[in-house]
Coordinates of C-alpha atoms in Angstrom, one line a residue:
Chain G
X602 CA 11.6 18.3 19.9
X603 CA 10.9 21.3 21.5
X604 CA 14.6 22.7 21.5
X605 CA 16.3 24.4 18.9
X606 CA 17.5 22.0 16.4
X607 CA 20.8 22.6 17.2
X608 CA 20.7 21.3 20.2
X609 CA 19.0 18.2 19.3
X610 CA 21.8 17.4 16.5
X611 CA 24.2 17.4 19.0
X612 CA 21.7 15.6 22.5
X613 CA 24.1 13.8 24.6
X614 CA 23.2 9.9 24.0
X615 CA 22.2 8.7 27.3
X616 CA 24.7 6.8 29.5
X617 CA 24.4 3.2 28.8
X618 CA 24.8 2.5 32.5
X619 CA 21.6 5.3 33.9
X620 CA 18.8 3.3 34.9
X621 CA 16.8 6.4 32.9
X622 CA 14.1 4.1 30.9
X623 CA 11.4 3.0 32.8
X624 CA 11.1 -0.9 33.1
X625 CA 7.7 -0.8 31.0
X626 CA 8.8 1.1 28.1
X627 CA 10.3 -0.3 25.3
X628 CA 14.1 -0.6 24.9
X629 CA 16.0 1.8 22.9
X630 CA 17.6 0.5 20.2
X631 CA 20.5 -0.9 21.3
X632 CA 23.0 -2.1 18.3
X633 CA 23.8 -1.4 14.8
X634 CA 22.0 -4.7 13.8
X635 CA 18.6 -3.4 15.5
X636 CA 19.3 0.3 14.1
X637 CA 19.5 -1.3 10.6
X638 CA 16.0 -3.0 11.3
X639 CA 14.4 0.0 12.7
X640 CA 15.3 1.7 9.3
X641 CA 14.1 -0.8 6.8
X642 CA 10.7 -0.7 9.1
X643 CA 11.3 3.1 8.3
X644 CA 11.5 2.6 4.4
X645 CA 8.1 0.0 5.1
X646 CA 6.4 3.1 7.0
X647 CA 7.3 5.5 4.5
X648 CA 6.1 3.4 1.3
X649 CA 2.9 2.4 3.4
X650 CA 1.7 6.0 3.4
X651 CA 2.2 5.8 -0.3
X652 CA -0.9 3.9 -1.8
X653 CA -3.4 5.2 0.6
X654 CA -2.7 9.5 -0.5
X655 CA -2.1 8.3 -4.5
X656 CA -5.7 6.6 -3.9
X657 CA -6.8 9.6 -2.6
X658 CA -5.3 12.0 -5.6
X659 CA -6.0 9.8 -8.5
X660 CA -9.9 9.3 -7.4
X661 CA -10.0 13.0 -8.1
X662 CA -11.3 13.5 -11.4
X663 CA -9.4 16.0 -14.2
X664 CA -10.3 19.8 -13.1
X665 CA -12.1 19.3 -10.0
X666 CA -10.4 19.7 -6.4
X667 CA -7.6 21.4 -8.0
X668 CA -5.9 22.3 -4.6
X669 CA -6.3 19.7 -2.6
X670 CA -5.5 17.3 -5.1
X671 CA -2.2 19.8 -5.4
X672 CA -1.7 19.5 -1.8
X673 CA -1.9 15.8 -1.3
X674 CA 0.3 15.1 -4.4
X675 CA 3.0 17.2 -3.0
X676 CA 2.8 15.0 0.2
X677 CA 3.3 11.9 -1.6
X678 CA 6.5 13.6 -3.8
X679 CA 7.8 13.9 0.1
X680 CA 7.0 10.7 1.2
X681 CA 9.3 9.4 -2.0
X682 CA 11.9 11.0 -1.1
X683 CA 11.6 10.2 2.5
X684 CA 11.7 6.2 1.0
X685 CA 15.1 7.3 -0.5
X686 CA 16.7 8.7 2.2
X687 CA 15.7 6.0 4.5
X688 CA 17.6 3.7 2.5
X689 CA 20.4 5.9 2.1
X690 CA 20.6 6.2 6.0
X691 CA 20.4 2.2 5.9
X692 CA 23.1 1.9 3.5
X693 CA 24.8 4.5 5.2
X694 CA 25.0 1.7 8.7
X695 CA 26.2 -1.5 6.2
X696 CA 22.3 -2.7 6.1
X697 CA 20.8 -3.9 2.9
X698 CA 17.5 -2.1 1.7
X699 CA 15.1 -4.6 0.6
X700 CA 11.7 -3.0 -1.1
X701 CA 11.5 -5.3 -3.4
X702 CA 9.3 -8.3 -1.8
X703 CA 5.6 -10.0 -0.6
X704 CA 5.7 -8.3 2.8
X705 CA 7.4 -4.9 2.3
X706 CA 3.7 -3.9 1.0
X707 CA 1.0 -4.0 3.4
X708 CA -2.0 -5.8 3.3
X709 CA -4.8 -2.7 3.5
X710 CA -6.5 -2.3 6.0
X711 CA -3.4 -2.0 7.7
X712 CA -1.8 -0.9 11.1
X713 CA 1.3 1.4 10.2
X714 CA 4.7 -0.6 10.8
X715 CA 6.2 0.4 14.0
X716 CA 2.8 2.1 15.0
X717 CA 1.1 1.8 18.5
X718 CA -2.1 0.0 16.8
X719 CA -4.2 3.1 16.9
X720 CA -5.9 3.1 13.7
X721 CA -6.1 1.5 10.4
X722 CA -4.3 2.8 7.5
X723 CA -7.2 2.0 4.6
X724 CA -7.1 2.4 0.7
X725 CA -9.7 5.2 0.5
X726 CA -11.1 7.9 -2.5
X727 CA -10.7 11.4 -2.0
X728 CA -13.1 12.0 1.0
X729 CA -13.8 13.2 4.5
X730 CA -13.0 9.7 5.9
X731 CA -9.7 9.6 4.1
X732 CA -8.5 12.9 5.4
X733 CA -9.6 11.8 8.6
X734 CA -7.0 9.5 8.3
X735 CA -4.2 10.9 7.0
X736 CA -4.5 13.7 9.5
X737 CA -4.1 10.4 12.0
X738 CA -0.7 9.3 9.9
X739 CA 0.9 12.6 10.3
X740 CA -0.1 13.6 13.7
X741 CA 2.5 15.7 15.2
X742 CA 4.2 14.5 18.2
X743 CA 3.6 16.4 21.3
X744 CA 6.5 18.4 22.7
X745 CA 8.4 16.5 24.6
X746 CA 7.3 13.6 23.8
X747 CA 9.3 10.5 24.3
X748 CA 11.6 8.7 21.9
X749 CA 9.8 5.3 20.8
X750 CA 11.6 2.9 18.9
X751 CA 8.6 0.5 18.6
X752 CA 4.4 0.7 19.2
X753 CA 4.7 4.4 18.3
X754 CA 2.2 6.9 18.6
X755 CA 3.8 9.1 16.2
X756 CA 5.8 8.8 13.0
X757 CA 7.8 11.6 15.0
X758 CA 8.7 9.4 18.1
X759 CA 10.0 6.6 15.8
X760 CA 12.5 8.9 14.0
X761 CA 13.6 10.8 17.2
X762 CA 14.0 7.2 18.6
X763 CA 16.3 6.4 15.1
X764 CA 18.1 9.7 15.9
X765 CA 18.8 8.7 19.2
X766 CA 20.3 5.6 18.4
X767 CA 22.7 7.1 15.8
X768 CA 24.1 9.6 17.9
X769 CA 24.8 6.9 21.0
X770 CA 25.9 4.2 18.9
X771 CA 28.5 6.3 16.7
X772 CA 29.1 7.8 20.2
X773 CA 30.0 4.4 21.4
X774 CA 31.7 3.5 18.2
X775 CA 34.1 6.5 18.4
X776 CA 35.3 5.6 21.7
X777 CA 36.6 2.0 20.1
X778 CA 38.0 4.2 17.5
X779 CA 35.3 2.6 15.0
X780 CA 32.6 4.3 13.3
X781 CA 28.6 2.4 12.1
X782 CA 29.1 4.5 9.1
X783 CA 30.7 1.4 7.2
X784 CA 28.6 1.6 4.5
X785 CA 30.0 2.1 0.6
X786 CA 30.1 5.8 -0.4
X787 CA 28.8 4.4 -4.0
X788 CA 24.9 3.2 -3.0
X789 CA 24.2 6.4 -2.1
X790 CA 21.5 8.4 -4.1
X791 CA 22.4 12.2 -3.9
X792 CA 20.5 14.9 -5.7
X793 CA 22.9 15.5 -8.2
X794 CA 22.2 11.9 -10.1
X795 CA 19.1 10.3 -11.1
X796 CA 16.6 11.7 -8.6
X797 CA 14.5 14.6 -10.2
X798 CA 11.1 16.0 -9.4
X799 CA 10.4 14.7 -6.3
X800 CA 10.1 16.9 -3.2
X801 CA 13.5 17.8 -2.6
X802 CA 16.5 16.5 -3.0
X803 CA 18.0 13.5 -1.5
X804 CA 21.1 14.0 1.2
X805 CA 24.0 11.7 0.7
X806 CA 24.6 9.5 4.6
X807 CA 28.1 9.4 5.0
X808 CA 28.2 10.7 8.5
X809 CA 26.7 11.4 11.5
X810 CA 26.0 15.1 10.5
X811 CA 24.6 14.0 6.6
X812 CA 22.5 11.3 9.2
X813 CA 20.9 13.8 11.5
X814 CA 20.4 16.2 8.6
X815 CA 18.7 13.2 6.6
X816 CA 16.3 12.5 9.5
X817 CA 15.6 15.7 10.4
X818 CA 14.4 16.3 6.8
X819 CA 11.8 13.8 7.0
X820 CA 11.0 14.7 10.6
X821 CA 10.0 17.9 9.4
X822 CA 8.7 17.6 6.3
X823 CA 6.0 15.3 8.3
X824 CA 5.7 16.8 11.3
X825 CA 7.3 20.5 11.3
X826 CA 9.9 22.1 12.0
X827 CA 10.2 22.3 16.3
X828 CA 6.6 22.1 16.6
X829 CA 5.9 24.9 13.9
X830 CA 3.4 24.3 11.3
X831 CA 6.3 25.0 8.3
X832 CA 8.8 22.8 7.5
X833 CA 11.7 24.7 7.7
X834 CA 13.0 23.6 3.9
X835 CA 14.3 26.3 2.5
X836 CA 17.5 25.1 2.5
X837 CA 15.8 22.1 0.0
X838 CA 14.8 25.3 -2.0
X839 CA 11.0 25.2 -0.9
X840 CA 10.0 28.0 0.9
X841 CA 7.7 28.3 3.8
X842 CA 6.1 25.4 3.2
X843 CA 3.6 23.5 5.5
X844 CA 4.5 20.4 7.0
X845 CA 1.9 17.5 5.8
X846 CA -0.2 17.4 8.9
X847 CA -1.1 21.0 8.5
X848 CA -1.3 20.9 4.6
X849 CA -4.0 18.1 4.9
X850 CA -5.5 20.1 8.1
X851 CA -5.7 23.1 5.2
X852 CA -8.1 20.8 3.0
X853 CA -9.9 19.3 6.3
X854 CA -11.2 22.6 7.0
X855 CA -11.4 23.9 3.7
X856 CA -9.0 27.1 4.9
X857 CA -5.1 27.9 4.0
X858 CA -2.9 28.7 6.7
X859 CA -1.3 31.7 6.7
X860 CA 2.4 32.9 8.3
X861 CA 1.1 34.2 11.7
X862 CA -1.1 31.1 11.9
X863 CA 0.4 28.5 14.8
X864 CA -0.4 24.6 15.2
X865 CA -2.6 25.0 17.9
X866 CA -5.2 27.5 16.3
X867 CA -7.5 26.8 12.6
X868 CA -5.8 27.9 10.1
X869 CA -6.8 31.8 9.2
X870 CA -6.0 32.7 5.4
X871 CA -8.3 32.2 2.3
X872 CA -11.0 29.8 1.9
X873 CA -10.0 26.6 0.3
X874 CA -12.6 25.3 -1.5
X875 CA -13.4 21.5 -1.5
X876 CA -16.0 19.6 -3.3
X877 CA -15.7 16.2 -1.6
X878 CA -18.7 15.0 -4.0
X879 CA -16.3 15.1 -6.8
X880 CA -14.6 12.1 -6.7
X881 CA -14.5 8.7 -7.9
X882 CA -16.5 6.4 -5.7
X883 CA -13.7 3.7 -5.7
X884 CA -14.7 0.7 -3.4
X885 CA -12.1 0.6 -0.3
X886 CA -9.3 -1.5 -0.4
X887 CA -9.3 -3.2 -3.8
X888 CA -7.7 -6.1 -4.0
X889 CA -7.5 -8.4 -7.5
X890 CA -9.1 -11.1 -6.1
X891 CA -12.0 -9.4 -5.5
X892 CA -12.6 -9.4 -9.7
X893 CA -11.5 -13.1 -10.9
X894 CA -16.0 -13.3 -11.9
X895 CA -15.1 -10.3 -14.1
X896 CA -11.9 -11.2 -16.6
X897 CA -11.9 -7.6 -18.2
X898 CA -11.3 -5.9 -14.9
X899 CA -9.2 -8.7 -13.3
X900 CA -6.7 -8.3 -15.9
X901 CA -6.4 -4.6 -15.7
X902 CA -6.2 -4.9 -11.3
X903 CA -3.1 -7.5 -12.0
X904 CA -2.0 -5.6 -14.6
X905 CA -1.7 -2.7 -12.3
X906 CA -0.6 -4.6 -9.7
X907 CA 2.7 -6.0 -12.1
X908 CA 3.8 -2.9 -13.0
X909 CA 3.7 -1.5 -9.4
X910 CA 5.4 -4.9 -8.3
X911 CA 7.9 -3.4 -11.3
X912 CA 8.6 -0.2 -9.9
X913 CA 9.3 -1.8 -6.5
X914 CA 12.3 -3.9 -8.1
X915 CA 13.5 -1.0 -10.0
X916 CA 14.1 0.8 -6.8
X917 CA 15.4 -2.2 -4.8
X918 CA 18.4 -1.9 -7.9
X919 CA 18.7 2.0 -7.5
X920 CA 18.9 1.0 -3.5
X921 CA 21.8 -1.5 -4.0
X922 CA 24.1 0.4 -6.4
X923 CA 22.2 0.6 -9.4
X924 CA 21.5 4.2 -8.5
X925 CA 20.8 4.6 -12.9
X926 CA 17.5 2.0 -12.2
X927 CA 15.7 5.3 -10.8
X928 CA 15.5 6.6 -14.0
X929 CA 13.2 3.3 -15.4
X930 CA 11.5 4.1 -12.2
X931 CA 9.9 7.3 -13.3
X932 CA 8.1 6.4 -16.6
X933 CA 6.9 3.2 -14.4
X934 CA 5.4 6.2 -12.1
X935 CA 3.5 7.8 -14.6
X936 CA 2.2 4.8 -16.1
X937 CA 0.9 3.9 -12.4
X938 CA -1.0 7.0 -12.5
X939 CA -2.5 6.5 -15.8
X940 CA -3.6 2.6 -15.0
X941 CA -4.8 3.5 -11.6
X942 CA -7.1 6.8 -13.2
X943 CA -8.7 4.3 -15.4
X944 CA -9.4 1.6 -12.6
X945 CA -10.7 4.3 -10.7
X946 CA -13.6 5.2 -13.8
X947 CA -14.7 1.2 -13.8
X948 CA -18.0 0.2 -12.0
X949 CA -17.3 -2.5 -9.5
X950 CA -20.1 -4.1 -10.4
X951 CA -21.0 -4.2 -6.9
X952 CA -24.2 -2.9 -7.1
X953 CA -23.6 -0.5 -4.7
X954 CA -22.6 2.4 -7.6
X955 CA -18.4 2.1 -6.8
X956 CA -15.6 2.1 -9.0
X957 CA -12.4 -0.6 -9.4
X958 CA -9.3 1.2 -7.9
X959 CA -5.9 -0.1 -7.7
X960 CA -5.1 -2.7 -5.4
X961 CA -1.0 -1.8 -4.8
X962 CA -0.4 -5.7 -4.2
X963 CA 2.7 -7.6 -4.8
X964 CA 3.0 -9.8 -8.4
X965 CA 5.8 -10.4 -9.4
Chain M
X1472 CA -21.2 13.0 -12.3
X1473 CA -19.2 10.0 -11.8
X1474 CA -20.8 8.7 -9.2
X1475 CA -24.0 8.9 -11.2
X1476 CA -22.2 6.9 -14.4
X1477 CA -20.7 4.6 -11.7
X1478 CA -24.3 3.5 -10.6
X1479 CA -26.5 3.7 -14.0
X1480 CA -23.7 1.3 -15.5
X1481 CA -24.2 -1.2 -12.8
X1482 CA -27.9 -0.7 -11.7
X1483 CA -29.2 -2.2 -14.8
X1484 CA -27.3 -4.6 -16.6
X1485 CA -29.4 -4.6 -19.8
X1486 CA -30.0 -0.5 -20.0
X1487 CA -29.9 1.1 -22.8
X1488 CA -25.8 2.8 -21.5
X1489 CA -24.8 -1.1 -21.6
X1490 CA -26.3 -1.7 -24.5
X1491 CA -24.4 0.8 -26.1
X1492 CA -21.2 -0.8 -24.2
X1493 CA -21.6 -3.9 -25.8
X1494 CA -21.9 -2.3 -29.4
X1495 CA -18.5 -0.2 -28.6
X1496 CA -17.0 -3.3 -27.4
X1497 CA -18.0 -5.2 -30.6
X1498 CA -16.7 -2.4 -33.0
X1499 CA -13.5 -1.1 -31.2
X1500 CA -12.4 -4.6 -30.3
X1501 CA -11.8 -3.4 -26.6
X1502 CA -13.4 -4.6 -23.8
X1503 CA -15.6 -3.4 -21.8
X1504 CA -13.5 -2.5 -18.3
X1505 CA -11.0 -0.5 -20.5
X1506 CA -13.6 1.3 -22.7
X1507 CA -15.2 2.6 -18.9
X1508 CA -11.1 3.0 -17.9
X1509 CA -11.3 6.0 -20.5
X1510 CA -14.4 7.9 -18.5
X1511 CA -15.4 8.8 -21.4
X1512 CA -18.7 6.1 -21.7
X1513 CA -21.6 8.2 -20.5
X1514 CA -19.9 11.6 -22.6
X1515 CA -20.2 9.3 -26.0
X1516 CA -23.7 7.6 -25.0
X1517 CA -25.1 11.1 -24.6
X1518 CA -22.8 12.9 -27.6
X1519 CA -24.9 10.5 -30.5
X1520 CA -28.7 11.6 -29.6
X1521 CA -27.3 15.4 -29.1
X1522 CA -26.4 15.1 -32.7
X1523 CA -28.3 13.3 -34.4
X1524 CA -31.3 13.1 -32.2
X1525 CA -33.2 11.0 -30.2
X1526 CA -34.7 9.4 -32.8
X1527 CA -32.2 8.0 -35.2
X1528 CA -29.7 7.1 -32.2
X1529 CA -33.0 4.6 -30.9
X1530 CA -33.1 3.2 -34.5
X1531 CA -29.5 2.6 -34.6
X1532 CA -29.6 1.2 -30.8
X1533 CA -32.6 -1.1 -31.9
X1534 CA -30.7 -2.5 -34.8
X1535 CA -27.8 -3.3 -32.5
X1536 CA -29.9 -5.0 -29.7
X1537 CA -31.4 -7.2 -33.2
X1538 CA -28.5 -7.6 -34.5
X1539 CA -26.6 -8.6 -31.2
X1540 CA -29.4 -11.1 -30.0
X1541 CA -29.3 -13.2 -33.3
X1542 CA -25.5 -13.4 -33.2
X1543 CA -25.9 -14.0 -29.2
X1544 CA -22.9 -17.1 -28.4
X1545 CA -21.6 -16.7 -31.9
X1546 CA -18.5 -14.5 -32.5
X1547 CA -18.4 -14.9 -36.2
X1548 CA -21.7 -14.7 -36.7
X1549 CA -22.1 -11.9 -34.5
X1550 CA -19.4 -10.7 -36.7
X1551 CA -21.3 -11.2 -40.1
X1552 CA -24.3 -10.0 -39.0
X1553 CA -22.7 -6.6 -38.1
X1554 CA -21.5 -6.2 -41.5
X1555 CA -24.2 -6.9 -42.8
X1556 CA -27.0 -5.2 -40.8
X1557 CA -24.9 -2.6 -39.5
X1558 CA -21.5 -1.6 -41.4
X1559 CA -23.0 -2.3 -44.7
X1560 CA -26.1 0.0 -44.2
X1561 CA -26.6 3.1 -45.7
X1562 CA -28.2 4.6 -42.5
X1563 CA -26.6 3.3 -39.6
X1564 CA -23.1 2.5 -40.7
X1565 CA -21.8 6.3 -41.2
X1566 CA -23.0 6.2 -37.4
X1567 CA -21.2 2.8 -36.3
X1568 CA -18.4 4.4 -38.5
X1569 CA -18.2 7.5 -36.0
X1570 CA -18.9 5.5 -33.3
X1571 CA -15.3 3.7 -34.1
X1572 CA -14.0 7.1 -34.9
X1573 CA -14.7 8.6 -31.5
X1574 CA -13.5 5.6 -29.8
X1575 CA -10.0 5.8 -31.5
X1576 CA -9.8 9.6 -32.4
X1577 CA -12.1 11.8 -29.9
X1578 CA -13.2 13.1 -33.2
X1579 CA -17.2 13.7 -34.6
X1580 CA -16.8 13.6 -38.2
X1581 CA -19.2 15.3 -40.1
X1582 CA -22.2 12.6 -41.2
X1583 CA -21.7 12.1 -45.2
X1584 CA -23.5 14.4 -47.9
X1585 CA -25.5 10.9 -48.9
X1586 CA -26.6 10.5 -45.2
X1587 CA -27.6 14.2 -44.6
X1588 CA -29.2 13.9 -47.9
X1589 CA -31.4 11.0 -46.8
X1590 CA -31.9 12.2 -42.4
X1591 CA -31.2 15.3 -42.4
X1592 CA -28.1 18.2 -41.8
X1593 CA -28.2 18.0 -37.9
X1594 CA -27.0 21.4 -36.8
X1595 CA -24.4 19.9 -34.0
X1596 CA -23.0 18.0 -37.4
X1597 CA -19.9 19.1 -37.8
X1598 CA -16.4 17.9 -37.5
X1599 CA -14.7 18.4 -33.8
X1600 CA -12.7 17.0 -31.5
X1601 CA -15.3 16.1 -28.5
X1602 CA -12.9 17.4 -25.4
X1603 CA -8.9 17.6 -24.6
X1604 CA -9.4 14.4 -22.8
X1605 CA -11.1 12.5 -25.9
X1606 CA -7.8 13.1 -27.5
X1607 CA -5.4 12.1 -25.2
X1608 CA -8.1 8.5 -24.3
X1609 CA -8.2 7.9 -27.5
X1610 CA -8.0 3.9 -28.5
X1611 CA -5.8 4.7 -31.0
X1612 CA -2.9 5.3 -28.5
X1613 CA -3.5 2.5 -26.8
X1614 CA -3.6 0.2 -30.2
X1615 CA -0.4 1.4 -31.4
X1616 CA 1.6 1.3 -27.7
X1617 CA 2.1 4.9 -27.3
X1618 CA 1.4 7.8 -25.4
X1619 CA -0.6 11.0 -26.9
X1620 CA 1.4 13.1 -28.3
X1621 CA 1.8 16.1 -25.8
X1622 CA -0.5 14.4 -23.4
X1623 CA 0.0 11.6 -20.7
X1624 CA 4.1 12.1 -20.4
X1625 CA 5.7 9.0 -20.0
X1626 CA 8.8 10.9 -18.5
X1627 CA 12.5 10.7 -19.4
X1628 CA 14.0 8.2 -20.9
X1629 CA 10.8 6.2 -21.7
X1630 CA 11.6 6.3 -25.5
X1631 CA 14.5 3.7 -24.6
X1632 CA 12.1 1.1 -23.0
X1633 CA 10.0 -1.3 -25.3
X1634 CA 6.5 -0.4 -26.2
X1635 CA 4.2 -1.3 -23.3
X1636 CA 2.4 -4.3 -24.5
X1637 CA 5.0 -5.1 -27.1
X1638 CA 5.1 -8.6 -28.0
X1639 CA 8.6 -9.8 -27.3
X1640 CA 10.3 -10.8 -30.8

């Protein structure tokens, strides 16, 4: 991670013979089969970052926290398109993306899929403790940190570990005059169809260039660009912008970074100011059961919860050539947001003065 | 702000903010979770008395609290009794009129002459649209299964996808 990114597009893959890996560390991934279920675990981590930051913005009420509710929906535009070109880089290898089903959303609390265990992943308001926690999801990995296809500390580790495997096992391919990009050309979503408005635009995996430019892409949008705090997207028509650790570090400390500004120092640029009072006090990790004694609310949580189960089977058809099924995916969006706002203005009931929330659980 | 609306509704169950609940719920014909859904509960519960005053909104909210107890368990008594004791009366049912009209439109409408006549021209009595987000939470979007115009985008393409809560035919 620390070299150029040149040089990493074009690593030698390890020879299969070297005794390089340790006995104790986990294997690499070491066929197409496992590479295909390394990336559906990819789309799995990508949507499980989802529920927990749209918690987090929709808790903030109209007008208040204006920046940081700017900042963490900008996030969760990248973490979109990171679900898209996870499953383009599945379809890519001949695998079948499958989003639409009881366990591709977590129960929360959660562990991240693919994570080490470190922490729990909870369904939090906009607050300290939630930042906390996202600033845990996107931790940079350190440089020269090693590959991990599975138990990894970092989001970062598990996508150098999916690079990795790429490179060797087309590497390996080549050699028998094959290729793992067998794939059909026609399931994937490029930019130029029926994505819009969603941080960036997605790259078409046909090869093992579009693949490491594809990875790359969420590598850095996440993490940064070689251990930077900018993303390096200005290719992807964004300019200089931070990568999410350090755009969530921004609200944690209340301060914008600025250009000279490095990951190892506090950011040094204007205040940013953050009113963590103003927020709805939604009651961690709703779930629908939780309000079967109150009808009224019950039926707007599996309400919710339907139309999010919705939107998860219009984007398993855009994921398996129905590429058109993104555009019934977008008005499903909005009307998420607008069901979840009003959850989030509902006393619990609890007595404890918290609101409903939306639960993100599976109904179909 | 929230926070505070969050644990006045649910401290007291039978306050004087849930009794006015329960008479929105009886005249909009929404329940109570999606009246609360609209954050707009506390800015209505303390709109009335800044218009009107303190003093006719407790009238009105004592008529409601007799008129709800006697049709307690009863939905069409409850429902003739607030015709009768409530609609139907010269002084409160211009109020439970724009009660329903704030509800569905984020509009005050000016009390009628034969009301002011009789309680009063309240200075803050005058026709307006309470905030931009009275508009677009307005019931009356929600009854017909569409979006405010201009507000709430539904995004493109929606206009081909049945209304949401459309009974299939």
């Amino acid at each position: 991670m620390s070299k150029p990114r040149s040089s990493r597009a074009t690593k030698a893959p390890p020879a299969a013979a070297a005794p390089a890996v340790p006995p104790a560390a986990p294997r690499p991934i070491s066929s197409v089969h496992s590479l295909r279920r390394h990336l559906q675990g990819a789309l799995e981590l990508e949507h499980a970052t989802i529920p927990p930051y749209l918690c987090a913005l929709y808790s903030i009420p109209d007008g208040a926290n204006v920046t940081a509710g700017a900042l963490i929906r900008s996030v969760v535009m990248e973490e979109m398109l990171h679900m898209v070109l996870a499953a383009n880089l599945l379809n890519a290898v001949g695998g079948t993306p499958r989003v639409h089903h009881r366990k591709f959303i977590p129960a929360y609390p959660t562990y991240l899929p693919f994570s080490d265990q470190s922490f729990l992943v909870e369904l939090l308001p906009f607050s300290r403790r939630a930042l906390d926690t996202f600033l845990r999801m996107e931790k940079p990995a350190k440089p020269h940190a090693k590959p991990e296809p599975g138990d990894s500390p970092t989001i970062g580790q598990f996508y150098e570990a999916i690079l990795e495997a790429f490179h060797r096992l087309e590497h390996h391919a080549k050699k028998r005059g094959e290729t793992i990009f067998t794939g059909p050309r026609r399931l994937q979503i490029a930019g130029d169809t029926w994505y819009y408005g969603g941080g960036g635009s997605p790259v078409a995996v046909t090869d093992l260039a579009s693949a490491t430019h594809a990875i790359h892409e969420i590598m850095d949008q996440g993490e940064g660009l070689d251990h930077g705090i900018f993303d390096g997207d200005d290719q992807f028509g964004q300019v200089d912008e931070l990568a999410h650790y350090f755009r969530f570090n921004e609200i944690h400390l209340g301060r914008r970074y600025q250009k000279t500004d490095g990951p190892t120092r506090p950011p040094t640029g204007a205040e940013l100011p953050v009113d963590w009072t103003a927020s709805y006090p939604m009651a961690p990790n709703p779930k629908a059961a939780d309000y079967v004694g109150q009808p009224a609310i019950h039926r707007l949580m599996v309400d919710f919860n339907r139309q999010y189960t919705a939107l998860l089977r219009a984007l398993d058809r855009a994921f398996n050539g129905e590429p058109s099924a993104l555009g019934d995916a977008v008005p499903i969006m909005y009307d998420l947001k607008y069901r979840a706002q009003a959850l989030m203005a509902i006393p619990s009931g609890r007595g404890d003065g918290t609101t409903v929330g939306p639960g993100f659980e599976f109904a179909p | 702000m929230d926070h505070d609306r969050a644990v006045a509704a649910h401290h007291a169950p039978d306050s004087p903010l849930q009794q006015f609940v329960s008479l929105s719920v009886t005249l909009t014909g929404f329940d109570d979770a999606e009246l609360w859904g609209t954050g707009l509960v506390n800015t209505y519960y303390a709109l009335f008395p800044s218009i009107v005053g303190d003093a006719v909104f407790g009238d009105f909210m004592t008529r409601w609290n007799y008129t709800h107890r006697r049709g307690a368990g009863d939905a069409s008594q409850l429902h003739t009794l607030v015709r009768q004791q409530i609609l139907d009366d010269p002084d409160f049912g211009p109020l439970a009129r724009n009660l329903i009209s704030l509800w569905y439109t984020g509009q005050w409408n000016q009390l009628p002459a034969a009301w002011r006549n009789v309680h009063g021209a309240w200075a803050n009595d005058a026709t307006f649209i309470v905030s931009s987000a009275a508009y677009s939470e307005g019931l009356v979007w929600k009854a017909i299964h569409a979006h405010p115009i201009a507000a709430k985008q539904p995004g493109y393409g929606s206009w081909a996808l049945p209304p949401d809560g459309e009974e299939p035919a």
